Amino acid sequence: SDPASVAPASGWVEPGSSPTAMPPPSPFPLRPLPWAALALGLLLCACSSSKDKLTREQQISTRRELGSYYFQVGEIGRAEDQALRGLELDRDDKELRLLLGRVKLRRGDTESLLKAKLVFEGFDIREEPRAAIGLGETLERLGLVHQATAEAIERGERAAPKGDGPAESKRLRAEAERLWKKAAEAFETALAFDPEELRALNGLQRTHALMGRYDEAAQHSDRLIELAEAELEAIARTLSSPPGSPDPARDERLRTRSRETKALLIETRWLAYSIENSRQRPAAALTHLDRIIELTPNDEVAYSRRAQVQYDLGNYQAAIDDATEFVRLSDKPYEDPDIRRAWQLRNDASSKLP
């Protein structure tokens, strides 16, 4: 599989096999903040009791706020309804158009992705970095749709038009490549606004990996890891330093941001590990697995991958330890093939000890 195409499997893979990495993520769902619930209540009151008193601009503003809130808490249908209602009042409202594009992107089915593409292409992405990122993510996912269709044809699970499977598969893969190239260009456009934009760097590492440009992907991964770790350290310092006065709202925002950045860092480490594995650099891959386990110490998949890398590097005792930890963390029965392979690796590694 391509390093950026699918998520790590939950089970064991054979030593030396090519693991998979994280998928392009949906925008991180934000936990509702206390002030957001209060704002929602006030807005609902405004809508229910004072609709006839609201000016057109106030109604549009209400749709923006409600739509944003619903999007943050994962109520995508309601967010879309608010965006569409607001756009009926002003079809050119930038924030509502962006919200509609993000909703369609979050839905993720092919029809919604095509609609998201139209929304984001309606912006001049040289002037609106959020639209550039949205377009990049949409094109990236459409490329994955083409790739998945090509793979289904190649496996004989889907019929090709006119019965020419090889030709259709080749066409679909070429189109996927074209879409990923355009996605990378959109992410580069967003990065021109802010060289430290994490979502743009994240998109670039994924699209370059999908195109097999592992050196470029690794450069973006390294930069993203550097920025994300620095941000986590800065947030931790701020939260641990005695404030001049209590600020619960600020602290909650920082904790939410910390959770999001940590999730992005873990995803990036998985992709970087997969890239290094594809480049046949096990020592570099091991570094990323070490950090993943530091961040998620109960991740059984990480232990299974690290056991295999340790084995390939000749670190047989370490491979035994990680395989044992995989078995301990897993809730699979002894008869499960993953568990049996873990024990086989332990036996193989034990036989190579002095």
Short mmCIF file of N, CA, C and O in Angstrom, two decimals, residues 142-264:
data_model
loop_
_atom_site.label_atom_id
_atom_site.label_comp_id
_atom_site.label_asym_id
_atom_site.label_seq_id
_atom_site.Cartn_x
_atom_site.Cartn_y
_atom_site.Cartn_z
N LEU A 142 -10.19 13.06 -3.35
CA LEU A 142 -10.70 12.61 -4.64
C LEU A 142 -9.66 11.73 -5.33
O LEU A 142 -10.02 10.75 -6.01
N GLY A 143 -8.39 12.05 -5.17
CA GLY A 143 -7.34 11.19 -5.70
C GLY A 143 -7.40 9.80 -5.07
O GLY A 143 -7.21 8.78 -5.76
N LEU A 144 -7.66 9.74 -3.78
CA LEU A 144 -7.78 8.45 -3.10
C LEU A 144 -8.98 7.66 -3.62
O LEU A 144 -8.93 6.43 -3.70
N VAL A 145 -10.07 8.36 -3.96
CA VAL A 145 -11.23 7.69 -4.54
C VAL A 145 -10.84 7.03 -5.86
O VAL A 145 -11.19 5.87 -6.12
N HIS A 146 -10.12 7.75 -6.70
CA HIS A 146 -9.68 7.19 -7.98
C HIS A 146 -8.74 6.01 -7.76
O HIS A 146 -8.84 4.99 -8.45
N GLN A 147 -7.84 6.15 -6.80
CA GLN A 147 -6.91 5.05 -6.50
C GLN A 147 -7.66 3.81 -6.04
O GLN A 147 -7.38 2.68 -6.49
N ALA A 148 -8.63 3.99 -5.14
CA ALA A 148 -9.40 2.86 -4.62
C ALA A 148 -10.20 2.18 -5.73
O ALA A 148 -10.31 0.94 -5.77
N THR A 149 -10.75 2.97 -6.65
CA THR A 149 -11.49 2.40 -7.76
C THR A 149 -10.58 1.59 -8.67
O THR A 149 -10.94 0.49 -9.13
N ALA A 150 -9.39 2.12 -8.93
CA ALA A 150 -8.42 1.38 -9.75
C ALA A 150 -8.06 0.05 -9.09
O ALA A 150 -7.98 -0.99 -9.76
N GLU A 151 -7.85 0.08 -7.79
CA GLU A 151 -7.49 -1.15 -7.09
C GLU A 151 -8.63 -2.17 -7.13
O GLU A 151 -8.40 -3.37 -7.27
N ALA A 152 -9.88 -1.68 -7.03
CA ALA A 152 -11.03 -2.59 -7.10
C ALA A 152 -11.13 -3.24 -8.47
O ALA A 152 -11.45 -4.43 -8.59
N ILE A 153 -10.85 -2.49 -9.52
CA ILE A 153 -10.86 -3.05 -10.87
C ILE A 153 -9.75 -4.09 -11.02
O ILE A 153 -9.97 -5.17 -11.57
N GLU A 154 -8.58 -3.78 -10.50
CA GLU A 154 -7.45 -4.70 -10.61
C GLU A 154 -7.69 -6.01 -9.85
O GLU A 154 -7.20 -7.07 -10.24
N ARG A 155 -8.47 -5.93 -8.76
CA ARG A 155 -8.79 -7.15 -8.00
C ARG A 155 -9.99 -7.90 -8.59
O ARG A 155 -10.36 -8.96 -8.08
N GLY A 156 -10.59 -7.33 -9.62
CA GLY A 156 -11.75 -7.97 -10.22
C GLY A 156 -13.04 -7.75 -9.45
O GLY A 156 -14.04 -8.43 -9.70
N GLU A 157 -13.05 -6.78 -8.54
CA GLU A 157 -14.24 -6.51 -7.74
C GLU A 157 -15.15 -5.49 -8.38
O GLU A 157 -16.26 -5.26 -7.89
N ARG A 158 -14.70 -4.86 -9.44
CA ARG A 158 -15.50 -3.83 -10.10
C ARG A 158 -15.27 -3.92 -11.60
O ARG A 158 -14.12 -4.08 -12.06
N ALA A 159 -16.35 -3.81 -12.36
CA ALA A 159 -16.23 -3.88 -13.81
C ALA A 159 -15.76 -2.55 -14.37
O ALA A 159 -16.10 -1.48 -13.86
N ALA A 160 -14.97 -2.63 -15.41
CA ALA A 160 -14.47 -1.42 -16.07
C ALA A 160 -15.34 -1.10 -17.27
O ALA A 160 -15.89 -2.00 -17.91
N PRO A 161 -15.48 0.19 -17.61
CA PRO A 161 -16.24 0.55 -18.81
C PRO A 161 -15.63 -0.11 -20.05
O PRO A 161 -14.41 -0.17 -20.20
N LYS A 162 -16.50 -0.65 -20.89
CA LYS A 162 -16.09 -1.31 -22.14
C LYS A 162 -15.24 -2.54 -21.88
O LYS A 162 -14.60 -3.08 -22.80
N GLY A 163 -15.20 -2.99 -20.63
CA GLY A 163 -14.50 -4.23 -20.31
C GLY A 163 -12.99 -4.16 -20.35
O GLY A 163 -12.32 -5.19 -20.22
N ASP A 164 -12.42 -2.97 -20.52
CA ASP A 164 -10.96 -2.84 -20.61
C ASP A 164 -10.41 -2.45 -19.25
O ASP A 164 -10.14 -1.27 -18.97
N GLY A 165 -10.25 -3.44 -18.36
CA GLY A 165 -9.79 -3.18 -17.01
C GLY A 165 -8.43 -2.52 -16.93
O GLY A 165 -8.27 -1.50 -16.24
N PRO A 166 -7.40 -3.05 -17.59
CA PRO A 166 -6.07 -2.45 -17.49
C PRO A 166 -6.03 -0.99 -17.94
O PRO A 166 -5.39 -0.15 -17.30
N ALA A 167 -6.73 -0.68 -19.02
CA ALA A 167 -6.73 0.70 -19.52
C ALA A 167 -7.44 1.63 -18.54
O ALA A 167 -6.97 2.75 -18.27
N GLU A 168 -8.57 1.18 -17.98
CA GLU A 168 -9.31 2.02 -17.04
C GLU A 168 -8.52 2.20 -15.75
O GLU A 168 -8.50 3.30 -15.18
N SER A 169 -7.88 1.15 -15.28
CA SER A 169 -7.07 1.26 -14.07
C SER A 169 -5.92 2.25 -14.27
O SER A 169 -5.64 3.09 -13.40
N LYS A 170 -5.30 2.17 -15.43
CA LYS A 170 -4.20 3.10 -15.73
C LYS A 170 -4.70 4.54 -15.77
O LYS A 170 -4.05 5.46 -15.25
N ARG A 171 -5.88 4.74 -16.37
CA ARG A 171 -6.44 6.09 -16.45
C ARG A 171 -6.76 6.64 -15.07
O ARG A 171 -6.47 7.80 -14.76
N LEU A 172 -7.35 5.80 -14.24
CA LEU A 172 -7.72 6.24 -12.89
C LEU A 172 -6.48 6.58 -12.06
O LEU A 172 -6.48 7.56 -11.31
N ARG A 173 -5.45 5.79 -12.18
CA ARG A 173 -4.22 6.08 -11.42
C ARG A 173 -3.55 7.36 -11.91
O ARG A 173 -3.00 8.13 -11.11
N ALA A 174 -3.61 7.60 -13.20
CA ALA A 174 -3.06 8.85 -13.73
C ALA A 174 -3.85 10.05 -13.23
O ALA A 174 -3.28 11.10 -12.90
N GLU A 175 -5.18 9.90 -13.16
CA GLU A 175 -6.01 10.99 -12.65
C GLU A 175 -5.75 11.22 -11.16
O GLU A 175 -5.72 12.37 -10.70
N ALA A 176 -5.56 10.15 -10.40
CA ALA A 176 -5.22 10.30 -8.98
C ALA A 176 -3.92 11.07 -8.82
O ALA A 176 -3.81 11.98 -7.99
N GLU A 177 -2.94 10.74 -9.64
CA GLU A 177 -1.66 11.44 -9.59
C GLU A 177 -1.83 12.92 -9.90
O GLU A 177 -1.22 13.79 -9.26
N ARG A 178 -2.65 13.22 -10.90
CA ARG A 178 -2.89 14.61 -11.27
C ARG A 178 -3.56 15.37 -10.13
O ARG A 178 -3.18 16.51 -9.81
N LEU A 179 -4.54 14.74 -9.50
CA LEU A 179 -5.24 15.39 -8.39
C LEU A 179 -4.30 15.63 -7.21
O LEU A 179 -4.36 16.68 -6.56
N TRP A 180 -3.42 14.67 -6.91
CA TRP A 180 -2.49 14.86 -5.80
C TRP A 180 -1.48 15.98 -6.10
O TRP A 180 -1.10 16.72 -5.21
N LYS A 181 -1.10 16.08 -7.36
CA LYS A 181 -0.19 17.16 -7.73
C LYS A 181 -0.86 18.52 -7.54
O LYS A 181 -0.27 19.46 -7.00
N LYS A 182 -2.13 18.63 -7.95
CA LYS A 182 -2.87 19.88 -7.76
C LYS A 182 -3.10 20.15 -6.27
O LYS A 182 -3.07 21.31 -5.83
N ALA A 183 -3.33 19.10 -5.50
CA ALA A 183 -3.50 19.26 -4.05
C ALA A 183 -2.23 19.82 -3.43
O ALA A 183 -2.28 20.74 -2.60
N ALA A 184 -1.08 19.29 -3.82
CA ALA A 184 0.18 19.78 -3.28
C ALA A 184 0.38 21.25 -3.63
O ALA A 184 0.87 22.04 -2.80
N GLU A 185 -0.01 21.64 -4.83
CA GLU A 185 0.10 23.05 -5.22
C GLU A 185 -0.78 23.93 -4.35
O GLU A 185 -0.38 25.04 -3.96
N ALA A 186 -1.97 23.44 -4.01
CA ALA A 186 -2.86 24.21 -3.15
C ALA A 186 -2.27 24.35 -1.74
O ALA A 186 -2.31 25.43 -1.13
N PHE A 187 -1.70 23.28 -1.22
CA PHE A 187 -1.07 23.34 0.10
C PHE A 187 0.12 24.30 0.09
O PHE A 187 0.35 25.04 1.05
N GLU A 188 0.89 24.29 -0.99
CA GLU A 188 2.03 25.21 -1.11
C GLU A 188 1.53 26.66 -1.12
O GLU A 188 2.17 27.55 -0.55
N THR A 189 0.40 26.89 -1.77
CA THR A 189 -0.18 28.24 -1.78
C THR A 189 -0.53 28.68 -0.37
O THR A 189 -0.26 29.83 0.02
N ALA A 190 -1.13 27.79 0.41
CA ALA A 190 -1.46 28.12 1.80
C ALA A 190 -0.20 28.36 2.62
O ALA A 190 -0.15 29.26 3.48
N LEU A 191 0.83 27.59 2.36
CA LEU A 191 2.08 27.71 3.12
C LEU A 191 2.76 29.04 2.84
O LEU A 191 3.52 29.54 3.68
N ALA A 192 2.50 29.62 1.67
CA ALA A 192 3.09 30.91 1.36
C ALA A 192 2.57 32.01 2.28
O ALA A 192 3.25 33.00 2.55
N PHE A 193 1.35 31.84 2.80
CA PHE A 193 0.80 32.80 3.77
C PHE A 193 1.47 32.65 5.12
O PHE A 193 1.71 33.63 5.81
N ASP A 194 1.74 31.41 5.50
CA ASP A 194 2.31 31.13 6.82
C ASP A 194 3.16 29.87 6.72
O ASP A 194 2.63 28.76 6.63
N PRO A 195 4.50 30.02 6.73
CA PRO A 195 5.39 28.85 6.60
C PRO A 195 5.25 27.84 7.74
O PRO A 195 5.77 26.73 7.64
N GLU A 196 4.54 28.21 8.81
CA GLU A 196 4.37 27.30 9.94
C GLU A 196 2.93 26.80 10.06
O GLU A 196 2.51 26.32 11.11
N GLU A 197 2.18 26.89 8.98
CA GLU A 197 0.79 26.40 8.97
C GLU A 197 0.80 24.87 9.01
O GLU A 197 1.19 24.20 8.05
N LEU A 198 0.34 24.31 10.13
CA LEU A 198 0.44 22.86 10.35
C LEU A 198 -0.42 22.06 9.37
O LEU A 198 0.01 21.01 8.88
N ARG A 199 -1.62 22.53 9.08
CA ARG A 199 -2.48 21.77 8.17
C ARG A 199 -1.91 21.73 6.76
O ARG A 199 -2.04 20.72 6.05
N ALA A 200 -1.26 22.80 6.34
CA ALA A 200 -0.64 22.81 5.01
C ALA A 200 0.54 21.85 4.97
O ALA A 200 0.71 21.09 4.01
N LEU A 201 1.38 21.88 6.00
CA LEU A 201 2.51 20.95 6.07
C LEU A 201 2.01 19.51 6.13
O LEU A 201 2.59 18.61 5.50
N ASN A 202 0.94 19.30 6.88
CA ASN A 202 0.36 17.97 6.98
C ASN A 202 -0.10 17.48 5.61
O ASN A 202 0.14 16.33 5.22
N GLY A 203 -0.78 18.35 4.87
CA GLY A 203 -1.22 17.98 3.54
C GLY A 203 -0.07 17.68 2.60
O GLY A 203 -0.12 16.74 1.80
N LEU A 204 0.99 18.46 2.71
CA LEU A 204 2.14 18.24 1.83
C LEU A 204 2.85 16.93 2.12
O LEU A 204 3.27 16.23 1.20
N GLN A 205 2.98 16.59 3.40
CA GLN A 205 3.65 15.31 3.70
C GLN A 205 2.83 14.14 3.15
O GLN A 205 3.38 13.17 2.62
N ARG A 206 1.50 14.24 3.23
CA ARG A 206 0.67 13.14 2.75
C ARG A 206 0.68 13.04 1.23
O ARG A 206 0.83 11.95 0.68
N THR A 207 0.48 14.17 0.55
CA THR A 207 0.38 14.11 -0.91
C THR A 207 1.71 13.69 -1.55
O THR A 207 1.72 12.93 -2.51
N HIS A 208 2.82 14.16 -1.00
CA HIS A 208 4.11 13.73 -1.56
C HIS A 208 4.33 12.25 -1.31
O HIS A 208 4.87 11.55 -2.19
N ALA A 209 3.90 11.74 -0.16
CA ALA A 209 4.01 10.30 0.10
C ALA A 209 3.14 9.51 -0.88
O ALA A 209 3.55 8.47 -1.39
N LEU A 210 1.92 10.00 -1.12
CA LEU A 210 1.04 9.32 -2.06
C LEU A 210 1.64 9.25 -3.46
O LEU A 210 1.44 8.28 -4.18
N MET A 211 2.39 10.28 -3.84
CA MET A 211 3.02 10.31 -5.16
C MET A 211 4.36 9.60 -5.18
O MET A 211 5.04 9.59 -6.21
N GLY A 212 4.76 9.03 -4.04
CA GLY A 212 6.04 8.32 -3.98
C GLY A 212 7.24 9.24 -3.88
O GLY A 212 8.38 8.78 -4.07
N ARG A 213 7.02 10.49 -3.57
CA ARG A 213 8.12 11.45 -3.42
C ARG A 213 8.54 11.46 -1.94
O ARG A 213 8.27 12.39 -1.19
N TYR A 214 9.22 10.40 -1.54
CA TYR A 214 9.47 10.19 -0.12
C TYR A 214 10.45 11.18 0.48
O TYR A 214 10.33 11.54 1.66
N ASP A 215 11.41 11.65 -0.29
CA ASP A 215 12.34 12.64 0.25
C ASP A 215 11.61 13.93 0.59
O ASP A 215 11.82 14.51 1.67
N GLU A 216 10.77 14.40 -0.33
CA GLU A 216 10.01 15.62 -0.07
C GLU A 216 9.04 15.41 1.10
O GLU A 216 8.88 16.29 1.95
N ALA A 217 8.37 14.25 1.12
CA ALA A 217 7.44 13.97 2.21
C ALA A 217 8.16 13.98 3.55
O ALA A 217 7.65 14.54 4.54
N ALA A 218 9.34 13.39 3.61
CA ALA A 218 10.10 13.33 4.87
C ALA A 218 10.51 14.72 5.33
O ALA A 218 10.52 15.01 6.53
N GLN A 219 10.85 15.60 4.39
CA GLN A 219 11.21 16.97 4.77
C GLN A 219 10.04 17.68 5.44
O GLN A 219 10.20 18.35 6.46
N HIS A 220 8.85 17.52 4.88
CA HIS A 220 7.68 18.16 5.47
C HIS A 220 7.32 17.50 6.80
O HIS A 220 6.90 18.19 7.74
N SER A 221 7.49 16.19 6.90
CA SER A 221 7.23 15.51 8.17
C SER A 221 8.16 16.02 9.26
O SER A 221 7.73 16.29 10.38
N ASP A 222 9.44 16.14 8.93
CA ASP A 222 10.40 16.62 9.92
C ASP A 222 10.05 18.02 10.41
O ASP A 222 10.13 18.32 11.61
N ARG A 223 9.66 18.88 9.47
CA ARG A 223 9.31 20.25 9.84
C ARG A 223 8.04 20.27 10.70
O ARG A 223 7.96 21.00 11.70
N LEU A 224 7.08 19.46 10.33
CA LEU A 224 5.82 19.39 11.08
C LEU A 224 6.06 18.87 12.49
O LEU A 224 5.50 19.39 13.47
N ILE A 225 6.90 17.85 12.62
CA ILE A 225 7.22 17.30 13.93
C ILE A 225 7.90 18.37 14.79
O ILE A 225 7.57 18.54 15.98
N GLU A 226 8.83 19.09 14.21
CA GLU A 226 9.54 20.15 14.93
C GLU A 226 8.57 21.20 15.46
O GLU A 226 8.63 21.59 16.65
N LEU A 227 7.67 21.66 14.61
CA LEU A 227 6.72 22.70 15.01
C LEU A 227 5.71 22.18 16.03
O LEU A 227 5.38 22.88 17.00
N ALA A 228 5.21 20.97 15.82
CA ALA A 228 4.21 20.42 16.74
C ALA A 228 4.80 20.19 18.12
O ALA A 228 4.16 20.50 19.14
N GLU A 229 6.02 19.67 18.19
CA GLU A 229 6.64 19.43 19.50
C GLU A 229 6.92 20.75 20.21
O GLU A 229 6.75 20.85 21.43
N ALA A 230 7.34 21.75 19.45
CA ALA A 230 7.59 23.07 20.06
C ALA A 230 6.29 23.66 20.59
O ALA A 230 6.27 24.27 21.67
N GLU A 231 5.19 23.47 19.86
CA GLU A 231 3.91 24.00 20.31
C GLU A 231 3.44 23.29 21.58
O GLU A 231 2.95 23.93 22.52
N LEU A 232 3.61 21.98 21.64
CA LEU A 232 3.21 21.24 22.84
C LEU A 232 4.02 21.69 24.06
O LEU A 232 3.48 21.83 25.16
N GLU A 233 5.31 21.92 23.86
CA GLU A 233 6.15 22.39 24.97
C GLU A 233 5.72 23.78 25.43
O GLU A 233 5.66 24.06 26.64
N ALA A 234 5.41 24.66 24.48
CA ALA A 234 4.98 26.02 24.83
C ALA A 234 3.65 25.99 25.60
O ALA A 234 3.48 26.73 26.58
N ILE A 235 2.72 25.15 25.16
CA ILE A 235 1.44 25.05 25.86
C ILE A 235 1.64 24.51 27.26
O ILE A 235 1.05 25.00 28.23
N ALA A 236 2.49 23.49 27.39
CA ALA A 236 2.74 22.91 28.71
C ALA A 236 3.34 23.94 29.66
O ALA A 236 2.97 24.01 30.83
N ARG A 237 4.26 24.76 29.15
CA ARG A 237 4.87 25.80 29.99
C ARG A 237 3.82 26.81 30.43
O ARG A 237 3.80 27.24 31.60
N THR A 238 2.96 27.19 29.51
CA THR A 238 1.93 28.18 29.85
C THR A 238 0.97 27.63 30.90
O THR A 238 0.60 28.34 31.85
N LEU A 239 0.57 26.39 30.74
CA LEU A 239 -0.38 25.80 31.69
C LEU A 239 0.24 25.54 33.06
O LEU A 239 -0.46 25.56 34.08
N SER A 240 1.55 25.32 33.09
CA SER A 240 2.20 25.02 34.37
C SER A 240 2.67 26.27 35.11
O SER A 240 2.97 26.22 36.30
N SER A 241 2.76 27.40 34.41
CA SER A 241 3.23 28.63 35.05
C SER A 241 2.08 29.27 35.81
O SER A 241 0.95 29.32 35.32
N PRO A 242 2.33 29.77 37.00
CA PRO A 242 1.26 30.40 37.79
C PRO A 242 0.72 31.64 37.07
O PRO A 242 1.46 32.57 36.78
N PRO A 243 -0.57 31.66 36.75
CA PRO A 243 -1.13 32.82 36.04
C PRO A 243 -1.31 34.01 36.98
O PRO A 243 -1.42 33.85 38.19
N GLY A 244 -1.33 35.19 36.41
CA GLY A 244 -1.59 36.38 37.22
C GLY A 244 -2.98 36.32 37.82
O GLY A 244 -3.20 36.71 38.96
N SER A 245 -3.94 35.80 37.06
CA SER A 245 -5.30 35.60 37.55
C SER A 245 -5.87 34.38 36.85
O SER A 245 -5.53 34.11 35.70
N PRO A 246 -6.72 33.61 37.50
CA PRO A 246 -7.30 32.42 36.87
C PRO A 246 -8.01 32.75 35.57
O PRO A 246 -8.71 33.74 35.47
N ASP A 247 -7.79 31.90 34.58
CA ASP A 247 -8.43 32.10 33.28
C ASP A 247 -8.86 30.74 32.75
O ASP A 247 -8.22 30.15 31.88
N PRO A 248 -9.97 30.17 33.27
CA PRO A 248 -10.40 28.83 32.87
C PRO A 248 -10.66 28.69 31.38
O PRO A 248 -10.36 27.66 30.79
N ALA A 249 -11.22 29.73 30.77
CA ALA A 249 -11.53 29.64 29.34
C ALA A 249 -10.25 29.52 28.52
O ALA A 249 -10.16 28.72 27.59
N ARG A 250 -9.24 30.32 28.89
CA ARG A 250 -7.95 30.23 28.19
C ARG A 250 -7.33 28.86 28.37
O ARG A 250 -6.83 28.24 27.41
N ASP A 251 -7.37 28.34 29.59
CA ASP A 251 -6.77 27.04 29.87
C ASP A 251 -7.47 25.93 29.07
O ASP A 251 -6.82 25.02 28.56
N GLU A 252 -8.78 26.01 28.97
CA GLU A 252 -9.52 25.00 28.21
C GLU A 252 -9.17 25.07 26.73
O GLU A 252 -9.00 24.05 26.06
N ARG A 253 -9.02 26.28 26.20
CA ARG A 253 -8.61 26.44 24.80
C ARG A 253 -7.23 25.83 24.59
O ARG A 253 -6.98 25.16 23.58
N LEU A 254 -6.32 26.07 25.53
CA LEU A 254 -4.97 25.52 25.39
C LEU A 254 -4.97 24.01 25.47
O LEU A 254 -4.24 23.34 24.73
N ARG A 255 -5.77 23.45 26.37
CA ARG A 255 -5.83 21.99 26.48
C ARG A 255 -6.41 21.37 25.22
O ARG A 255 -5.94 20.32 24.76
N THR A 256 -7.43 22.02 24.66
CA THR A 256 -8.00 21.53 23.41
C THR A 256 -6.96 21.58 22.30
O THR A 256 -6.80 20.63 21.53
N ARG A 257 -6.25 22.70 22.22
CA ARG A 257 -5.21 22.83 21.20
C ARG A 257 -4.11 21.79 21.41
O ARG A 257 -3.59 21.21 20.45
N SER A 258 -3.77 21.52 22.66
CA SER A 258 -2.74 20.52 22.96
C SER A 258 -3.18 19.13 22.49
O SER A 258 -2.40 18.39 21.90
N ARG A 259 -4.45 18.79 22.74
CA ARG A 259 -4.94 17.49 22.29
C ARG A 259 -4.90 17.36 20.77
O ARG A 259 -4.51 16.33 20.22
N GLU A 260 -5.30 18.43 20.10
CA GLU A 260 -5.29 18.40 18.63
C GLU A 260 -3.87 18.27 18.09
O GLU A 260 -3.61 17.51 17.15
N THR A 261 -2.96 19.04 18.66
CA THR A 261 -1.57 19.02 18.19
C THR A 261 -0.93 17.67 18.48
O THR A 261 -0.17 17.14 17.65
N LYS A 262 -1.24 17.08 19.63
CA LYS A 262 -0.71 15.75 19.94
C LYS A 262 -1.23 14.72 18.94
O LYS A 262 -0.46 13.86 18.47
N ALA A 263 -2.52 14.79 18.60
CA ALA A 263 -3.08 13.85 17.63
C ALA A 263 -2.40 14.01 16.27
O ALA A 263 -2.08 13.02 15.60
N LEU A 264 -2.15 15.26 15.87
CA LEU A 264 -1.46 15.51 14.61
C LEU A 264 -0.03 14.99 14.66
O LEU A 264 0.48 14.41 13.69
#
